[in-house]
CSV table of C-alpha atoms in Angstrom, one decimal:
chain,number,residue,atom,x,y,z
F,1,MET,CA,-23.8,-58.3,-94.4
F,2,ASN,CA,-24.7,-55.2,-92.5
F,3,TYR,CA,-23.6,-56.8,-89.2
F,4,GLY,CA,-20.2,-57.7,-90.7
F,5,VAL,CA,-19.7,-54.1,-91.8
F,6,LEU,CA,-20.6,-52.8,-88.3
F,7,ILE,CA,-18.2,-55.2,-86.7
F,8,GLY,CA,-15.4,-54.2,-89.0
F,9,LEU,CA,-16.1,-50.5,-88.3
F,10,ALA,CA,-16.0,-51.2,-84.6
F,11,VAL,CA,-12.7,-53.0,-84.9
F,12,VAL,CA,-11.2,-50.1,-86.9
F,13,VAL,CA,-12.4,-47.6,-84.4
F,14,ILE,CA,-10.9,-49.6,-81.5
F,15,LEU,CA,-7.6,-49.8,-83.4
F,16,ILE,CA,-7.6,-46.1,-84.0
F,17,VAL,CA,-8.4,-45.3,-80.4
F,18,SER,CA,-5.7,-47.7,-79.2
F,19,PHE,CA,-3.2,-46.1,-81.7
F,20,LEU,CA,-4.0,-42.6,-80.5
F,21,ALA,CA,-3.8,-43.6,-76.9
F,22,ASN,CA,-0.4,-45.0,-77.4
F,23,ALA,CA,0.7,-42.2,-79.7
F,24,ILE,CA,-0.4,-39.2,-77.6
F,25,LYS,CA,0.7,-38.6,-74.0
F,26,VAL,CA,-0.1,-35.7,-71.8
F,27,VAL,CA,2.7,-35.1,-69.3
F,28,ARG,CA,2.0,-33.1,-66.2
F,29,GLU,CA,4.3,-30.4,-64.9
F,30,TYR,CA,5.8,-32.6,-62.1
F,31,GLN,CA,6.3,-35.6,-64.5
F,32,ARG,CA,8.7,-36.5,-67.2
F,33,LEU,CA,8.7,-39.3,-69.8
F,34,VAL,CA,11.8,-41.3,-70.5
F,35,VAL,CA,11.3,-42.5,-74.1
F,36,PHE,CA,12.8,-45.7,-75.5
F,37,ARG,CA,12.6,-46.5,-79.3
F,38,LEU,CA,13.3,-50.1,-80.1
F,39,GLY,CA,15.2,-50.4,-76.8
F,40,ARG,CA,17.4,-47.3,-77.3
F,41,VAL,CA,16.8,-44.4,-75.0
F,42,LEU,CA,15.8,-41.2,-76.9
F,43,GLY,CA,15.8,-38.9,-73.9
F,44,THR,CA,13.4,-37.2,-71.6
F,45,LYS,CA,10.2,-35.5,-72.8
F,46,GLY,CA,7.6,-33.3,-71.2
F,47,PRO,CA,5.8,-31.6,-69.7
F,48,GLY,CA,2.9,-31.1,-72.1
F,49,LEU,CA,1.8,-33.0,-75.2
F,50,VAL,CA,4.2,-35.8,-76.3
F,51,LEU,CA,3.7,-37.8,-79.5
F,52,LEU,CA,5.0,-41.4,-79.7
F,53,ILE,CA,5.1,-44.0,-82.4
F,54,PRO,CA,2.8,-46.9,-81.2
F,55,PHE,CA,4.4,-50.3,-80.9
F,56,VAL,CA,7.8,-48.7,-81.6
F,57,ASP,CA,8.3,-46.2,-78.7
F,58,ARG,CA,8.0,-47.1,-75.1
F,59,ALA,CA,7.7,-44.5,-72.4
F,60,VAL,CA,8.5,-44.7,-68.7
F,61,LEU,CA,6.8,-42.1,-66.5
F,62,VAL,CA,9.0,-40.5,-63.8
F,63,ASP,CA,7.6,-38.4,-60.9
F,64,LEU,CA,9.8,-35.4,-59.9
F,65,ARG,CA,8.0,-34.7,-56.6
F,66,GLU,CA,9.7,-35.3,-53.3
F,67,PHE,CA,8.8,-38.6,-51.7
F,68,TYR,CA,9.7,-40.3,-48.4
F,69,LEU,CA,10.8,-43.8,-47.6
F,70,GLU,CA,10.2,-45.3,-44.2
F,71,ILE,CA,13.1,-47.4,-42.9
F,72,PRO,CA,11.7,-49.9,-40.3
F,73,HIS,CA,13.5,-50.5,-37.0
F,74,GLN,CA,17.1,-51.6,-37.6
F,75,THR,CA,19.3,-53.1,-34.9
F,76,ALA,CA,22.8,-51.5,-34.6
F,77,ILE,CA,25.8,-51.9,-32.2
F,78,THR,CA,27.3,-48.7,-30.8
F,79,GLU,CA,31.0,-48.2,-30.3
F,80,ASP,CA,30.7,-49.1,-26.6
F,81,ASN,CA,28.9,-52.4,-27.6
F,82,ALA,CA,25.3,-51.3,-26.8
F,83,SER,CA,22.6,-52.8,-28.9
F,84,ILE,CA,20.0,-50.2,-30.0
F,85,SER,CA,17.0,-50.2,-32.4
F,86,ILE,CA,16.5,-47.2,-34.7
F,87,ASP,CA,13.9,-46.3,-37.3
F,88,PHE,CA,14.0,-43.3,-39.6
F,89,ILE,CA,12.6,-41.6,-42.7
F,90,VAL,CA,14.5,-40.8,-45.8
F,91,PHE,CA,13.2,-37.9,-48.0
F,92,ASN,CA,14.3,-38.1,-51.7
F,93,LYS,CA,13.7,-36.4,-55.0
F,94,VAL,CA,14.5,-37.4,-58.6
F,95,MET,CA,16.9,-34.9,-60.1
F,96,ASP,CA,17.8,-36.9,-63.3
F,97,PRO,CA,14.8,-38.8,-64.7
F,98,GLN,CA,16.8,-40.7,-67.2
F,99,MET,CA,19.4,-41.9,-64.7
F,100,SER,CA,16.7,-42.9,-62.2
F,101,VAL,CA,15.3,-45.3,-64.9
F,102,LEU,CA,18.6,-46.5,-66.3
F,103,ALA,CA,20.8,-46.8,-63.2
F,104,VAL,CA,18.6,-48.6,-60.7
F,105,GLY,CA,15.8,-51.1,-61.1
F,106,ASN,CA,14.0,-50.8,-57.8
F,107,PHE,CA,14.9,-47.6,-56.1
F,108,ALA,CA,12.8,-48.2,-52.9
F,109,GLY,CA,14.4,-51.5,-52.2
F,110,ALA,CA,17.9,-50.4,-53.0
F,111,ALA,CA,17.5,-47.2,-50.9
F,112,GLN,CA,16.2,-49.2,-47.9
F,113,ASN,CA,19.1,-51.6,-48.0
F,114,ILE,CA,21.6,-48.8,-48.4
F,115,ALA,CA,20.0,-46.9,-45.5
F,116,ALA,CA,20.2,-49.9,-43.2
F,117,THR,CA,23.9,-50.6,-43.9
F,118,THR,CA,24.7,-46.9,-43.6
F,119,LEU,CA,22.9,-46.6,-40.3
F,120,ARG,CA,25.0,-49.5,-38.9
F,121,SER,CA,28.2,-47.9,-40.1
F,122,VAL,CA,27.3,-44.5,-38.5
F,123,VAL,CA,26.1,-45.9,-35.2
F,124,GLY,CA,29.2,-48.2,-35.0
F,125,ASP,CA,31.4,-45.1,-34.8
F,126,MET,CA,29.4,-43.4,-32.0
F,127,SER,CA,28.9,-44.1,-28.3
F,128,LEU,CA,25.5,-44.8,-26.8
F,129,ASP,CA,25.4,-41.4,-25.1
F,130,ASP,CA,26.3,-39.7,-28.4
F,131,VAL,CA,23.6,-41.6,-30.3
F,132,LEU,CA,21.0,-40.5,-27.7
F,133,ALA,CA,22.2,-36.9,-27.4
F,134,LYS,CA,23.3,-36.1,-31.0
F,135,ARG,CA,20.4,-37.0,-33.1
F,136,GLU,CA,20.7,-33.9,-35.4
F,137,ASN,CA,24.3,-34.9,-36.1
F,138,MET,CA,23.3,-38.4,-37.0
F,139,ASN,CA,20.6,-37.1,-39.3
F,140,GLU,CA,23.1,-35.0,-41.2
F,141,VAL,CA,25.7,-37.8,-41.4
F,142,LEU,CA,23.1,-40.3,-42.7
F,143,ARG,CA,21.9,-37.8,-45.2
F,144,VAL,CA,25.4,-37.1,-46.6
F,145,LYS,CA,26.3,-40.8,-46.8
F,146,LEU,CA,23.0,-41.8,-48.5
F,147,ASP,CA,23.2,-38.9,-50.9
F,148,GLU,CA,26.7,-40.0,-52.0
F,149,VAL,CA,25.2,-43.4,-53.0
F,150,THR,CA,21.9,-42.3,-54.5
F,151,GLU,CA,23.6,-39.4,-56.5
F,152,ARG,CA,24.7,-41.9,-59.2
F,153,TRP,CA,21.1,-43.0,-59.6
F,154,GLY,CA,19.9,-39.4,-60.3
F,155,VAL,CA,18.2,-39.2,-57.0
F,156,LYS,CA,19.0,-36.7,-54.2
F,157,VAL,CA,18.4,-37.4,-50.5
F,158,THR,CA,17.1,-34.1,-49.2
F,159,ASN,CA,16.6,-35.0,-45.6
F,160,VAL,CA,16.9,-37.8,-43.0
F,161,GLU,CA,14.9,-37.8,-39.8
F,162,ILE,CA,15.3,-40.4,-37.0
F,163,ARG,CA,11.9,-41.1,-35.5
F,164,GLU,CA,12.7,-43.4,-32.6
F,165,ILE,CA,15.7,-44.8,-30.8
F,166,ILE,CA,15.1,-47.7,-28.5
F,167,PRO,CA,18.1,-48.4,-26.1
F,168,PRO,CA,18.6,-51.7,-24.3
F,169,PRO,CA,16.2,-52.4,-21.3
F,170,THR,CA,19.1,-52.0,-18.8
F,171,VAL,CA,19.9,-48.6,-20.2
F,172,GLN,CA,16.2,-47.7,-20.2
F,173,GLU,CA,16.0,-48.6,-16.5
F,174,ALA,CA,19.2,-46.5,-15.8
F,175,MET,CA,17.7,-43.6,-17.7
F,176,THR,CA,14.5,-43.9,-15.7
F,177,ARG,CA,16.4,-43.8,-12.4
F,178,GLN,CA,18.5,-40.9,-13.7
F,179,MET,CA,15.4,-39.0,-14.7
F,180,SER,CA,13.8,-39.6,-11.3
F,181,ALA,CA,17.0,-38.4,-9.6
F,182,GLU,CA,17.2,-35.4,-11.8
F,183,ARG,CA,13.6,-34.5,-11.0
F,184,THR,CA,14.2,-34.9,-7.3
F,185,ARG,CA,17.3,-32.7,-7.6
F,186,ARG,CA,15.3,-30.0,-9.4
F,187,ALA,CA,12.6,-30.2,-6.8
F,188,VAL,CA,15.1,-29.8,-4.0
F,189,VAL,CA,16.8,-26.9,-5.9
F,190,THR,CA,13.4,-25.3,-6.5
F,191,GLU,CA,12.4,-25.6,-2.9
F,192,ALA,CA,15.8,-24.2,-1.7
F,193,GLU,CA,15.4,-21.3,-4.2
F,194,GLY,CA,11.9,-20.7,-2.8
F,195,ALA,CA,13.2,-20.7,0.7
F,196,LYS,CA,16.0,-18.4,-0.2
F,197,GLN,CA,13.7,-16.0,-2.0
F,198,ALA,CA,11.3,-16.0,1.0
F,199,ALA,CA,14.2,-15.3,3.4
F,200,VAL,CA,15.4,-12.5,1.2
F,201,THR,CA,11.9,-11.1,1.0
F,202,VAL,CA,11.5,-11.2,4.8
F,203,ALA,CA,14.9,-9.6,5.3
F,204,GLU,CA,14.1,-6.9,2.8
F,205,GLY,CA,10.7,-6.4,4.6
F,206,ASN,CA,12.5,-6.1,8.0
F,207,LYS,CA,15.0,-3.7,6.6
F,208,ALA,CA,12.3,-1.6,5.1
F,209,ALA,CA,10.4,-1.6,8.4
F,210,ALA,CA,13.6,-0.7,10.3
F,211,VAL,CA,14.2,2.1,7.8
F,212,LEU,CA,10.6,3.4,8.2
F,213,ASN,CA,10.9,3.1,12.0
F,214,ALA,CA,14.2,5.0,12.0
F,215,GLU,CA,12.6,7.6,9.7
F,216,GLY,CA,9.6,7.9,12.0
F,217,GLN,CA,11.8,8.2,15.0
F,218,LYS,CA,13.9,10.8,13.2
F,219,GLN,CA,10.8,12.8,12.3
F,220,ALA,CA,9.5,12.5,15.8
F,221,ALA,CA,12.8,13.7,17.2
F,222,ILE,CA,12.8,16.6,14.7
F,223,LEU,CA,9.2,17.5,15.7
F,224,ASN,CA,10.0,17.2,19.4
F,225,ALA,CA,13.1,19.4,19.0
F,226,GLU,CA,11.0,21.9,17.0
F,227,GLY,CA,8.4,21.9,19.7
F,228,ASP,CA,11.0,22.4,22.4
F,229,ARG,CA,12.6,25.2,20.4
F,230,GLN,CA,9.2,26.9,20.0
F,231,ALA,CA,8.4,26.4,23.7
F,232,ALA,CA,11.8,27.9,24.6
F,233,ILE,CA,11.2,30.8,22.4
F,234,LEU,CA,7.8,31.3,23.9
F,235,ARG,CA,9.2,31.0,27.4
F,236,ALA,CA,12.0,33.5,26.5
F,237,GLU,CA,9.4,35.9,25.1
F,238,GLY,CA,7.4,35.5,28.3
F,239,PHE,CA,10.4,36.2,30.4
F,240,SER,CA,11.3,39.2,28.3
F,241,LEU,CA,7.8,40.6,28.7
F,242,ALA,CA,7.9,39.9,32.4
F,243,LEU,CA,11.2,41.6,32.7
F,244,ASP,CA,9.9,44.6,30.7
F,245,LYS,CA,6.9,44.9,33.1
F,246,ILE,CA,9.1,44.5,36.1
F,247,ASN,CA,11.4,47.2,34.8
F,248,GLU,CA,8.5,49.4,34.1
F,249,VAL,CA,7.1,48.9,37.6
F,250,ALA,CA,10.6,49.4,39.1
F,251,ASN,CA,10.9,52.7,37.3
F,252,VAL,CA,7.6,53.9,38.7
F,253,VAL,CA,8.6,52.7,42.2
F,254,ALA,CA,12.0,54.4,41.8
F,255,THR,CA,10.3,57.7,40.8
F,256,ASN,CA,7.9,57.5,43.7
F,257,THR,CA,10.8,56.7,46.1
F,258,MET,CA,12.7,59.7,44.9
F,259,SER,CA,9.6,61.8,45.3
F,260,LEU,CA,9.3,60.7,48.9
F,261,GLN,CA,13.0,61.3,49.5
F,262,TYR,CA,12.6,64.9,48.1
F,263,LEU,CA,9.6,65.5,50.3
F,264,ASP,CA,11.6,64.4,53.3
F,265,ALA,CA,14.3,66.7,52.2
F,266,LEU,CA,11.8,69.6,52.0
F,267,LYS,CA,10.7,68.9,55.5
F,268,GLN,CA,14.2,69.1,56.8
F,269,ILE,CA,14.7,72.3,54.8
F,270,GLY,CA,11.6,73.9,56.3
F,271,SER,CA,12.8,73.2,59.8
F,272,SER,CA,16.3,74.7,59.1
F,273,PRO,CA,17.1,78.2,60.6
F,274,SER,CA,18.9,79.2,57.4
F,275,SER,CA,17.7,82.4,55.7
F,276,LYS,CA,18.9,81.2,52.2
F,277,ILE,CA,18.0,77.9,50.7
F,278,VAL,CA,19.3,76.5,47.4
F,279,VAL,CA,16.7,74.3,45.8
F,280,PRO,CA,17.7,72.1,42.9
F,281,MET,CA,15.7,72.1,39.7
F,282,GLU,CA,14.7,68.5,40.2
F,283,LEU,CA,13.2,69.5,43.5
F,284,ALA,CA,11.2,72.3,41.9
F,285,GLY,CA,9.9,69.9,39.4
F,286,LEU,CA,9.2,67.4,42.2
F,287,ALA,CA,7.3,70.1,44.1
F,288,ALA,CA,5.2,70.9,41.1
F,289,GLY,CA,4.4,67.2,40.7
F,290,VAL,CA,3.5,66.9,44.4
F,291,VAL,CA,1.2,69.9,44.1
F,292,ALA,CA,-0.5,68.3,41.1
F,293,LEU,CA,-0.8,65.0,42.9
F,294,ALA,CA,-2.2,66.7,46.0
F,295,GLU,CA,-4.8,68.5,43.9
F,296,GLN,CA,-5.9,65.2,42.4
F,297,LEU,CA,-6.6,63.8,45.8
F,298,PRO,CA,-10.4,63.8,46.7
F,299,GLY,CA,-10.1,65.4,50.1
F,300,ASN,CA,-8.0,68.2,48.8
F,301,GLY,CA,-10.4,68.9,46.0
F,302,LYS,CA,-13.3,69.4,48.4
F,303,ALA,CA,-11.2,71.7,50.5
F,304,ALA,CA,-10.2,73.8,47.7
F,305,SER,CA,-13.8,74.2,46.5
F,306,SER,CA,-14.9,75.1,50.0
F,307,ASP,CA,-12.2,77.7,50.3
F,308,GLY,CA,-13.2,79.2,47.1
Protein backbone atom coordinates (compact mmCIF):
# COMPACT_ATOMS: atom_id res chain seq x y z
CA MET A 1 0.00 0.00 0.00
CA ASN A 2 2.80 2.35 0.88
CA TYR A 3 4.57 1.59 -2.42
CA GLY A 4 1.45 2.42 -4.38
CA VAL A 5 1.13 5.79 -2.64
CA LEU A 6 4.75 6.60 -3.31
CA ILE A 7 4.40 5.71 -6.98
CA GLY A 8 1.28 7.83 -7.23
CA LEU A 9 3.02 10.78 -5.61
CA ALA A 10 5.94 10.39 -8.00
CA VAL A 11 3.61 10.40 -11.00
CA VAL A 12 1.87 13.52 -9.70
CA VAL A 13 5.20 15.27 -9.17
CA ILE A 14 6.34 14.36 -12.68
CA LEU A 15 3.09 15.67 -14.16
CA ILE A 16 3.41 18.90 -12.21
CA VAL A 17 7.01 19.38 -13.31
CA SER A 18 6.09 18.64 -16.91
CA PHE A 19 3.16 21.05 -16.66
CA LEU A 20 5.34 23.80 -15.25
CA ALA A 21 8.07 23.15 -17.84
CA ASN A 22 5.54 23.57 -20.64
CA ALA A 23 3.79 26.47 -18.98
CA ILE A 24 6.76 28.63 -17.99
CA LYS A 25 9.35 29.80 -20.53
CA VAL A 26 12.29 32.11 -19.94
CA VAL A 27 13.12 34.04 -23.11
CA ARG A 28 16.55 35.67 -23.45
CA GLU A 29 17.06 39.21 -24.70
CA TYR A 30 18.14 38.10 -28.18
CA GLN A 31 15.24 35.60 -28.54
CA ARG A 32 11.52 35.79 -29.19
CA LEU A 33 8.69 33.26 -28.92
CA VAL A 34 6.06 32.99 -31.63
CA VAL A 35 3.07 31.48 -29.78
CA PHE A 36 0.38 29.37 -31.45
CA ARG A 37 -2.84 28.47 -29.60
CA LEU A 38 -4.72 25.59 -31.13
CA GLY A 39 -3.00 26.33 -34.43
CA ARG A 40 -3.71 30.06 -34.47
CA VAL A 41 -0.85 32.49 -34.01
CA LEU A 42 -1.22 34.68 -30.93
CA GLY A 43 1.82 36.87 -31.60
CA THR A 44 5.38 37.34 -30.44
CA LYS A 45 6.30 37.21 -26.76
CA GLY A 46 9.50 37.95 -24.86
CA PRO A 47 12.02 38.65 -23.64
CA GLY A 48 11.65 37.60 -20.01
CA LEU A 49 9.16 35.21 -18.36
CA VAL A 50 6.40 33.90 -20.64
CA LEU A 51 3.47 31.79 -19.38
CA LEU A 52 1.85 29.26 -21.70
CA ILE A 53 -1.07 26.88 -21.42
CA PRO A 54 0.34 23.34 -21.60
CA PHE A 55 -0.94 21.11 -24.39
CA VAL A 56 -2.85 24.10 -25.81
CA ASP A 57 -0.13 26.62 -26.66
CA ARG A 58 2.87 25.83 -28.83
CA ALA A 59 5.87 28.16 -28.97
CA VAL A 60 8.50 28.50 -31.70
CA LEU A 61 11.80 30.06 -30.57
CA VAL A 62 13.34 32.59 -32.96
CA ASP A 63 16.90 33.93 -32.60
CA LEU A 64 17.33 37.62 -33.49
CA ARG A 65 21.11 37.58 -33.72
CA GLU A 66 22.93 37.96 -37.02
CA PHE A 67 23.91 34.71 -38.72
CA TYR A 68 25.83 33.82 -41.82
CA LEU A 69 25.08 31.33 -44.54
CA GLU A 70 27.89 29.85 -46.61
CA ILE A 71 27.06 29.41 -50.27
CA PRO A 72 29.36 26.75 -51.80
CA HIS A 73 31.04 27.18 -55.18
CA GLN A 74 28.52 27.96 -57.87
CA THR A 75 29.31 27.82 -61.58
CA ALA A 76 28.16 30.83 -63.60
CA ILE A 77 28.59 32.04 -67.19
CA THR A 78 29.70 35.62 -67.75
CA GLU A 79 28.43 37.93 -70.47
CA ASP A 80 31.44 37.05 -72.66
CA ASN A 81 30.78 33.27 -72.22
CA ALA A 82 33.50 32.56 -69.65
CA SER A 83 32.73 29.87 -67.09
CA ILE A 84 33.74 30.82 -63.54
CA SER A 85 33.20 29.35 -60.08
CA ILE A 86 32.26 31.62 -57.16
CA ASP A 87 31.56 31.01 -53.49
CA PHE A 88 30.36 33.66 -51.05
CA ILE A 89 28.85 34.27 -47.61
CA VAL A 90 25.46 35.79 -46.89
CA PHE A 91 24.94 37.59 -43.57
CA ASN A 92 21.31 37.82 -42.44
CA LYS A 93 19.26 38.86 -39.45
CA VAL A 94 15.63 38.22 -38.50
CA MET A 95 13.69 41.47 -38.36
CA ASP A 96 10.13 40.06 -38.04
CA PRO A 97 10.07 36.84 -35.95
CA GLN A 98 6.44 36.05 -36.80
CA MET A 99 6.97 36.34 -40.57
CA SER A 100 10.20 34.30 -40.37
CA VAL A 101 8.09 31.42 -38.95
CA LEU A 102 4.94 31.85 -41.04
CA ALA A 103 6.43 32.82 -44.46
CA VAL A 104 9.20 30.27 -44.94
CA GLY A 105 9.65 26.73 -43.78
CA ASN A 106 13.42 26.26 -44.25
CA PHE A 107 15.12 29.62 -44.47
CA ALA A 108 18.64 28.21 -44.91
CA GLY A 109 17.70 26.03 -47.89
CA ALA A 110 15.53 28.72 -49.47
CA ALA A 111 18.23 31.38 -49.04
CA GLN A 112 20.89 29.11 -50.53
CA ASN A 113 18.85 28.43 -53.65
CA ILE A 114 17.86 32.06 -54.04
CA ALA A 115 21.53 33.09 -53.64
CA ALA A 116 22.67 30.64 -56.33
CA THR A 117 20.11 31.81 -58.88
CA THR A 118 20.75 35.46 -58.06
CA LEU A 119 24.48 34.95 -58.50
CA ARG A 120 24.02 33.46 -61.97
CA SER A 121 21.76 36.36 -62.91
CA VAL A 122 24.26 38.98 -61.74
CA VAL A 123 27.31 37.31 -63.31
CA GLY A 124 25.45 36.84 -66.60
CA ASP A 125 25.19 40.62 -66.95
CA MET A 126 28.92 41.23 -66.40
CA SER A 127 32.07 40.52 -68.38
CA LEU A 128 34.88 38.40 -66.97
CA ASP A 129 37.12 41.41 -66.43
CA ASP A 130 34.36 43.18 -64.50
CA VAL A 131 33.71 40.10 -62.37
CA LEU A 132 37.40 39.90 -61.47
CA ALA A 133 37.88 43.64 -60.94
CA LYS A 134 34.55 44.81 -59.48
CA ARG A 135 34.05 42.49 -56.54
CA GLU A 136 32.68 45.22 -54.29
CA ASN A 137 30.04 46.11 -56.86
CA MET A 138 29.03 42.45 -57.12
CA ASN A 139 28.72 42.21 -53.35
CA GLU A 140 26.38 45.19 -53.25
CA VAL A 141 24.26 43.98 -56.19
CA LEU A 142 23.90 40.52 -54.66
CA ARG A 143 22.97 42.00 -51.29
CA VAL A 144 20.24 44.21 -52.78
CA LYS A 145 18.74 41.42 -54.90
CA LEU A 146 18.77 38.89 -52.06
CA ASP A 147 17.30 41.40 -49.63
CA GLU A 148 14.41 42.03 -52.01
CA VAL A 149 13.51 38.33 -51.82
CA THR A 150 14.13 37.69 -48.12
CA GLU A 151 12.32 40.85 -47.01
CA ARG A 152 8.96 39.10 -47.38
CA TRP A 153 10.22 36.41 -45.03
CA GLY A 154 10.97 38.94 -42.30
CA VAL A 155 14.72 38.47 -42.78
CA LYS A 156 17.16 41.18 -43.84
CA VAL A 157 20.37 40.46 -45.72
CA THR A 158 22.90 42.75 -44.09
CA ASN A 159 25.97 41.91 -46.14
CA VAL A 160 27.32 39.66 -48.91
CA GLU A 161 31.01 38.85 -49.24
CA ILE A 162 32.51 36.94 -52.18
CA ARG A 163 35.31 34.75 -50.89
CA GLU A 164 36.83 33.20 -54.00
CA ILE A 165 36.50 33.54 -57.76
CA ILE A 166 38.03 30.75 -59.83
CA PRO A 167 38.34 31.67 -63.53
CA PRO A 168 38.84 29.09 -66.31
CA PRO A 169 42.32 27.47 -66.58
CA THR A 170 43.14 29.32 -69.80
CA VAL A 171 42.30 32.62 -68.15
CA GLN A 172 44.43 31.67 -65.15
CA GLU A 173 47.39 30.98 -67.45
CA ALA A 174 46.88 34.31 -69.21
CA MET A 175 46.65 36.07 -65.87
CA THR A 176 49.86 34.39 -64.75
CA ARG A 177 51.67 35.52 -67.91
CA GLN A 178 50.23 39.01 -67.53
CA MET A 179 51.36 39.12 -63.91
CA SER A 180 54.86 38.01 -64.89
CA ALA A 181 55.02 40.61 -67.67
CA GLU A 182 53.78 43.30 -65.30
CA ARG A 183 56.41 42.38 -62.73
CA THR A 184 59.10 42.44 -65.41
CA ARG A 185 57.88 45.85 -66.56
CA ARG A 186 57.92 47.17 -63.02
CA ALA A 187 61.43 45.81 -62.52
CA VAL A 188 62.62 47.54 -65.71
CA VAL A 189 60.89 50.78 -64.70
CA THR A 190 62.38 50.58 -61.22
CA GLU A 191 65.85 49.94 -62.66
CA ALA A 192 65.45 52.86 -65.09
CA GLU A 193 64.27 55.10 -62.28
CA GLY A 194 67.28 54.05 -60.21
CA ALA A 195 69.65 54.80 -63.09
CA LYS A 196 67.95 58.14 -63.63
CA GLN A 197 68.23 59.05 -59.98
CA ALA A 198 71.88 57.98 -59.95
CA ALA A 199 72.61 60.11 -63.03
CA VAL A 200 70.81 63.07 -61.49
CA THR A 201 72.74 62.61 -58.25
CA VAL A 202 76.07 62.42 -60.11
CA ALA A 203 75.16 65.49 -62.18
CA GLU A 204 74.18 67.40 -59.06
CA GLY A 205 77.45 66.32 -57.41
CA ASN A 206 79.45 67.49 -60.44
CA LYS A 207 77.52 70.75 -60.47
CA ALA A 208 78.17 71.27 -56.77
CA ALA A 209 81.86 70.45 -57.26
CA ALA A 210 82.05 72.90 -60.18
CA VAL A 211 80.35 75.57 -58.10
CA LEU A 212 82.72 74.95 -55.20
CA ASN A 213 85.68 74.98 -57.59
CA ALA A 214 84.50 78.26 -59.13
CA GLU A 215 83.97 79.70 -55.68
CA GLY A 216 87.44 78.58 -54.68
CA GLN A 217 88.97 80.09 -57.79
CA LYS A 218 87.03 83.28 -57.18
CA GLN A 219 88.24 83.46 -53.59
CA ALA A 220 91.78 82.70 -54.72
CA ALA A 221 91.58 85.45 -57.35
CA ILE A 222 90.21 87.85 -54.77
CA LEU A 223 93.02 86.95 -52.35
CA ASN A 224 95.63 87.26 -55.11
CA ALA A 225 94.24 90.64 -56.15
CA GLU A 226 94.18 91.74 -52.52
CA GLY A 227 97.78 90.58 -52.13
CA ASP A 228 98.84 92.39 -55.31
CA ARG A 229 97.07 95.52 -54.11
CA GLN A 230 98.78 95.36 -50.73
CA ALA A 231 102.15 94.74 -52.43
CA ALA A 232 101.57 97.68 -54.78
CA ILE A 233 100.66 99.86 -51.81
CA LEU A 234 103.79 98.76 -49.97
CA ARG A 235 105.91 99.33 -53.09
CA ALA A 236 104.37 102.79 -53.56
CA GLU A 237 105.01 103.60 -49.91
CA GLY A 238 108.61 102.42 -50.36
CA PHE A 239 109.01 104.54 -53.46
CA SER A 240 107.52 107.52 -51.61
CA LEU A 241 109.90 107.08 -48.71
CA ALA A 242 112.81 106.69 -51.12
CA LEU A 243 111.80 109.82 -52.99
CA ASP A 244 111.48 111.73 -49.71
CA LYS A 245 114.99 110.59 -48.71
CA ILE A 246 116.36 111.44 -52.12
CA ASN A 247 114.71 114.86 -51.94
CA GLU A 248 116.17 115.41 -48.47
CA VAL A 249 119.66 114.42 -49.61
CA ALA A 250 119.25 116.56 -52.75
CA ASN A 251 118.31 119.57 -50.61
CA VAL A 252 121.47 119.07 -48.48
CA VAL A 253 123.58 118.65 -51.60
CA ALA A 254 122.03 121.74 -53.15
CA THR A 255 122.77 123.75 -49.99
CA ASN A 256 126.37 122.59 -49.95
CA THR A 257 126.68 123.33 -53.66
CA MET A 258 125.39 126.86 -53.11
CA SER A 259 127.83 127.27 -50.23
CA LEU A 260 130.71 126.26 -52.45
CA GLN A 261 129.54 128.60 -55.17
CA TYR A 262 129.35 131.49 -52.62
CA LEU A 263 132.87 130.65 -51.42
CA ASP A 264 134.09 130.77 -54.94
CA ALA A 265 132.40 134.11 -55.35
CA LEU A 266 134.13 135.41 -52.21
CA LYS A 267 137.46 134.42 -53.61
CA GLN A 268 136.77 136.35 -56.74
CA ILE A 269 135.64 139.36 -54.71
CA GLY A 270 138.84 139.27 -52.64
CA SER A 271 140.96 139.41 -55.73
CA SER A 272 138.96 142.31 -57.19
CA PRO A 273 140.62 145.85 -57.13
CA SER A 274 137.32 147.53 -56.29
CA SER A 275 137.21 149.62 -53.12
CA LYS A 276 133.46 149.05 -52.56
CA ILE A 277 131.87 145.65 -52.45
CA VAL A 278 128.14 144.91 -52.16
CA VAL A 279 127.58 141.64 -50.29
CA PRO A 280 124.15 140.03 -50.41
CA MET A 281 122.45 139.01 -47.20
CA GLU A 282 122.54 135.35 -48.26
CA LEU A 283 126.31 135.70 -48.60
CA ALA A 284 126.61 137.06 -45.06
CA GLY A 285 124.59 134.19 -43.75
CA LEU A 286 126.72 131.84 -45.81
CA ALA A 287 129.88 133.38 -44.39
CA ALA A 288 128.62 132.88 -40.86
CA GLY A 289 127.82 129.28 -41.68
CA VAL A 290 131.25 128.74 -43.20
CA VAL A 291 132.92 130.25 -40.13
CA ALA A 292 130.89 127.98 -37.90
CA LEU A 293 131.75 125.02 -40.07
CA ALA A 294 135.42 125.92 -39.99
CA GLU A 295 135.37 126.20 -36.22
CA GLN A 296 133.97 122.71 -36.02
CA LEU A 297 136.81 121.22 -37.99
CA PRO A 298 139.39 119.43 -35.74
CA GLY A 299 142.50 121.17 -37.07
CA ASN A 300 141.05 124.61 -36.76
CA GLY A 301 140.05 123.94 -33.21
CA LYS A 302 143.57 123.07 -32.21
CA ALA A 303 144.88 126.13 -33.95
CA ALA A 304 142.50 128.37 -32.18
CA SER A 305 143.40 126.95 -28.82
CA SER A 306 147.12 127.38 -29.51
CA ASP A 307 146.60 130.98 -30.56
CA GLY A 308 144.78 131.67 -27.45
